[in-house]
CSV table of C-alpha atoms and ligand atoms in Angstrom, one decimal:
chain,number,residue,atom,x,y,z
A,15,MET,CA,83.3,43.0,158.7
A,16,PRO,CA,83.7,46.1,156.0
A,17,GLY,CA,82.8,49.5,158.1
A,18,VAL,CA,82.6,53.0,157.6
A,19,ASP,CA,86.7,52.7,158.0
A,20,ASP,CA,86.8,50.9,155.0
A,21,ALA,CA,85.2,53.8,152.4
A,22,PRO,CA,85.9,57.0,154.2
A,23,ASP,CA,84.8,58.9,151.3
A,24,CYS,CA,81.3,57.0,151.0
A,25,LEU,CA,78.3,59.6,151.1
A,26,PHE,CA,76.0,56.7,153.0
A,27,CYS,CA,78.4,55.9,155.3
A,28,ARG,CA,78.9,59.4,156.2
A,29,VAL,CA,74.8,59.2,156.6
A,30,VAL,CA,75.1,56.5,159.0
A,31,ALA,CA,78.1,58.1,160.7
A,32,GLY,CA,75.5,61.1,161.3
A,33,GLN,CA,77.8,63.3,159.3
A,34,VAL,CA,75.5,64.6,156.5
A,35,PRO,CA,71.6,65.0,157.6
A,36,ALA,CA,68.9,62.8,156.7
A,37,THR,CA,65.1,62.2,157.1
A,38,ILE,CA,65.6,59.2,158.8
A,39,LEU,CA,62.4,57.0,158.7
A,40,ARG,CA,63.6,53.8,160.6
A,41,SER,CA,66.5,52.6,161.9
A,42,SER,CA,68.2,49.1,163.7
A,43,ASP,CA,71.2,47.5,164.5
A,44,ARG,CA,71.9,46.6,160.8
A,45,VAL,CA,69.6,48.8,158.5
A,46,LEU,CA,68.7,52.6,158.2
A,47,ALA,CA,66.0,53.9,156.1
A,48,PHE,CA,65.8,57.8,155.0
A,49,ARG,CA,64.1,59.9,152.5
A,50,ASP,CA,65.7,60.2,149.2
A,51,VAL,CA,66.5,63.8,148.9
A,52,ASN,CA,65.5,64.0,145.0
A,53,PRO,CA,62.1,62.0,145.2
A,54,GLN,CA,61.1,60.5,142.1
A,55,ALA,CA,57.6,59.5,143.6
A,56,PRO,CA,55.5,60.5,146.5
A,57,THR,CA,57.1,58.0,148.4
A,58,HIS,CA,60.8,57.8,147.5
A,59,VAL,CA,62.9,56.1,150.6
A,60,LEU,CA,66.3,54.7,150.7
A,61,VAL,CA,67.0,51.6,152.4
A,62,ILE,CA,70.6,50.4,153.4
A,63,PRO,CA,72.9,48.6,155.4
A,64,ARG,CA,74.8,50.3,158.1
A,65,GLU,CA,78.0,48.6,156.9
A,66,HIS,CA,79.4,49.2,153.8
A,67,HIS,CA,78.8,47.2,150.9
A,68,PRO,CA,79.0,48.1,147.3
A,69,ASP,CA,76.0,46.9,145.7
A,70,VAL,CA,73.3,44.4,146.2
A,71,GLY,CA,75.1,41.3,144.7
A,72,ARG,CA,78.1,42.0,147.5
A,73,LEU,CA,75.7,42.3,150.1
A,74,ALA,CA,73.8,39.0,149.3
A,75,ALA,CA,77.4,37.4,149.0
A,76,GLU,CA,78.6,39.1,152.5
A,77,ASP,CA,76.0,39.1,154.5
A,78,PRO,CA,72.7,38.0,153.4
A,79,ASP,CA,70.5,38.3,156.7
A,80,THR,CA,71.1,41.9,156.6
A,81,LEU,CA,69.9,41.8,152.6
A,82,ALA,CA,67.0,39.8,154.0
A,83,GLU,CA,66.3,42.4,156.8
A,84,LEU,CA,66.9,45.2,154.2
A,85,VAL,CA,63.9,43.6,152.2
A,86,ARG,CA,61.5,43.5,155.3
A,87,GLU,CA,62.1,47.2,156.4
A,88,ALA,CA,61.4,48.0,152.8
A,89,ALA,CA,58.0,46.5,153.0
A,90,GLN,CA,57.5,47.9,156.4
A,91,ILE,CA,57.8,51.3,155.3
A,92,ALA,CA,55.6,50.6,152.0
A,93,ALA,CA,53.3,49.2,155.2
A,94,ASP,CA,53.6,52.8,157.0
A,95,GLU,CA,52.9,55.2,153.8
A,96,GLN,CA,49.9,52.8,153.2
A,97,LEU,CA,51.2,52.1,149.4
A,98,ASP,CA,49.0,49.7,147.8
A,99,ALA,CA,52.0,48.8,145.7
A,100,PHE,CA,55.4,49.9,145.4
A,101,ARG,CA,58.5,49.5,143.6
A,102,LEU,CA,61.9,48.2,145.0
A,103,VAL,CA,64.8,48.9,142.9
A,104,PHE,CA,68.6,48.3,143.4
A,105,ASN,CA,70.4,50.2,140.6
A,106,THR,CA,73.7,48.0,140.3
A,107,GLY,CA,76.4,49.3,138.3
A,108,SER,CA,76.8,52.8,136.7
A,109,ASP,CA,74.9,52.0,133.3
A,110,ALA,CA,72.3,50.5,135.5
A,111,GLY,CA,71.9,54.3,137.2
A,112,GLN,CA,73.7,53.7,140.2
A,113,SER,CA,75.6,56.8,141.4
A,114,VAL,CA,76.3,55.9,145.1
A,115,PHE,CA,78.3,52.8,145.6
A,116,HIS,CA,76.8,52.1,148.9
A,117,VAL,CA,74.4,49.5,148.5
A,118,HIS,CA,70.7,51.1,148.7
A,119,ALA,CA,67.1,49.9,147.8
A,120,HIS,CA,64.6,52.6,146.3
A,121,VAL,CA,61.5,52.3,147.7
A,122,LEU,CA,59.4,54.1,145.3
A,123,GLY,CA,55.4,54.6,145.7
A,124,GLY,CA,52.4,56.5,145.3
A,125,ARG,CA,51.9,56.9,141.7
A,126,ALA,CA,51.4,54.7,138.5
A,127,MET,CA,54.6,53.0,137.5
A,128,ARG,CA,55.6,52.3,133.9
A,129,TRP,CA,57.4,49.0,132.7
A,130,PRO,CA,59.9,48.8,131.2
A,131,PRO,CA,62.1,51.8,133.3
A,132,GLY,CA,63.9,54.1,131.3
B,230,AMP,P1,71.7,55.6,142.6
B,230,AMP,O1,71.5,56.4,141.7
B,230,AMP,O2,70.7,54.2,142.5
B,230,AMP,O3,73.0,55.1,143.4
B,230,AMP,O4,70.8,56.5,144.0
B,230,AMP,C1,71.3,57.5,144.8
B,230,AMP,C2,70.1,58.1,145.1
B,230,AMP,O5,71.0,58.9,146.5
B,230,AMP,C3,69.5,59.2,144.5
B,230,AMP,O6,68.3,59.1,144.2
B,230,AMP,C4,70.0,60.6,145.1
B,230,AMP,O7,69.0,61.2,144.9
B,230,AMP,C5,69.9,60.0,146.6
B,230,AMP,N1,70.7,60.9,147.4
B,230,AMP,C6,71.9,61.2,147.2
B,230,AMP,N2,72.4,62.0,148.2
B,230,AMP,C7,71.4,62.0,149.1
B,230,AMP,C8,71.3,62.5,150.5
B,230,AMP,N3,72.3,63.2,151.2
B,230,AMP,N4,70.2,62.1,151.5
B,230,AMP,C9,69.2,61.2,150.4
B,230,AMP,N5,69.2,60.6,149.4
B,230,AMP,C10,70.4,61.1,148.6
């Protein structure tokens, strides 16, 4: 399986390894959730797999069980944050706004959301 050694310069692999500080909310054998450093909503949490996969499509193909766990964790965070509604976003590719190529779900909530996103 891909792991931190396969992406030594990956920012989120370094968060997983404890080399970059993060405000961690939830942690399991496969998944980590931490607050985004540049929040775009009152709740803005990132949920990532511990192992390195570059985007959600690759994660779905390579480890669907972890993708399912990641989504369950996102829903649990929304419940813990007492959100009536939330948005779950996987930016995929540079043109879609992905800047960190270690798959992450954005859990956004606590304010009204517009559609379509910009
Ligand atoms: P994306 O643009 O979809 O790839 O999202 C990357 C997210 O990572 C952005 O929302 C950043 O604010 C966030 N981010 C970058 N560095 C850190 C960090 N060290 N800890 C927490 N969030 C971060």
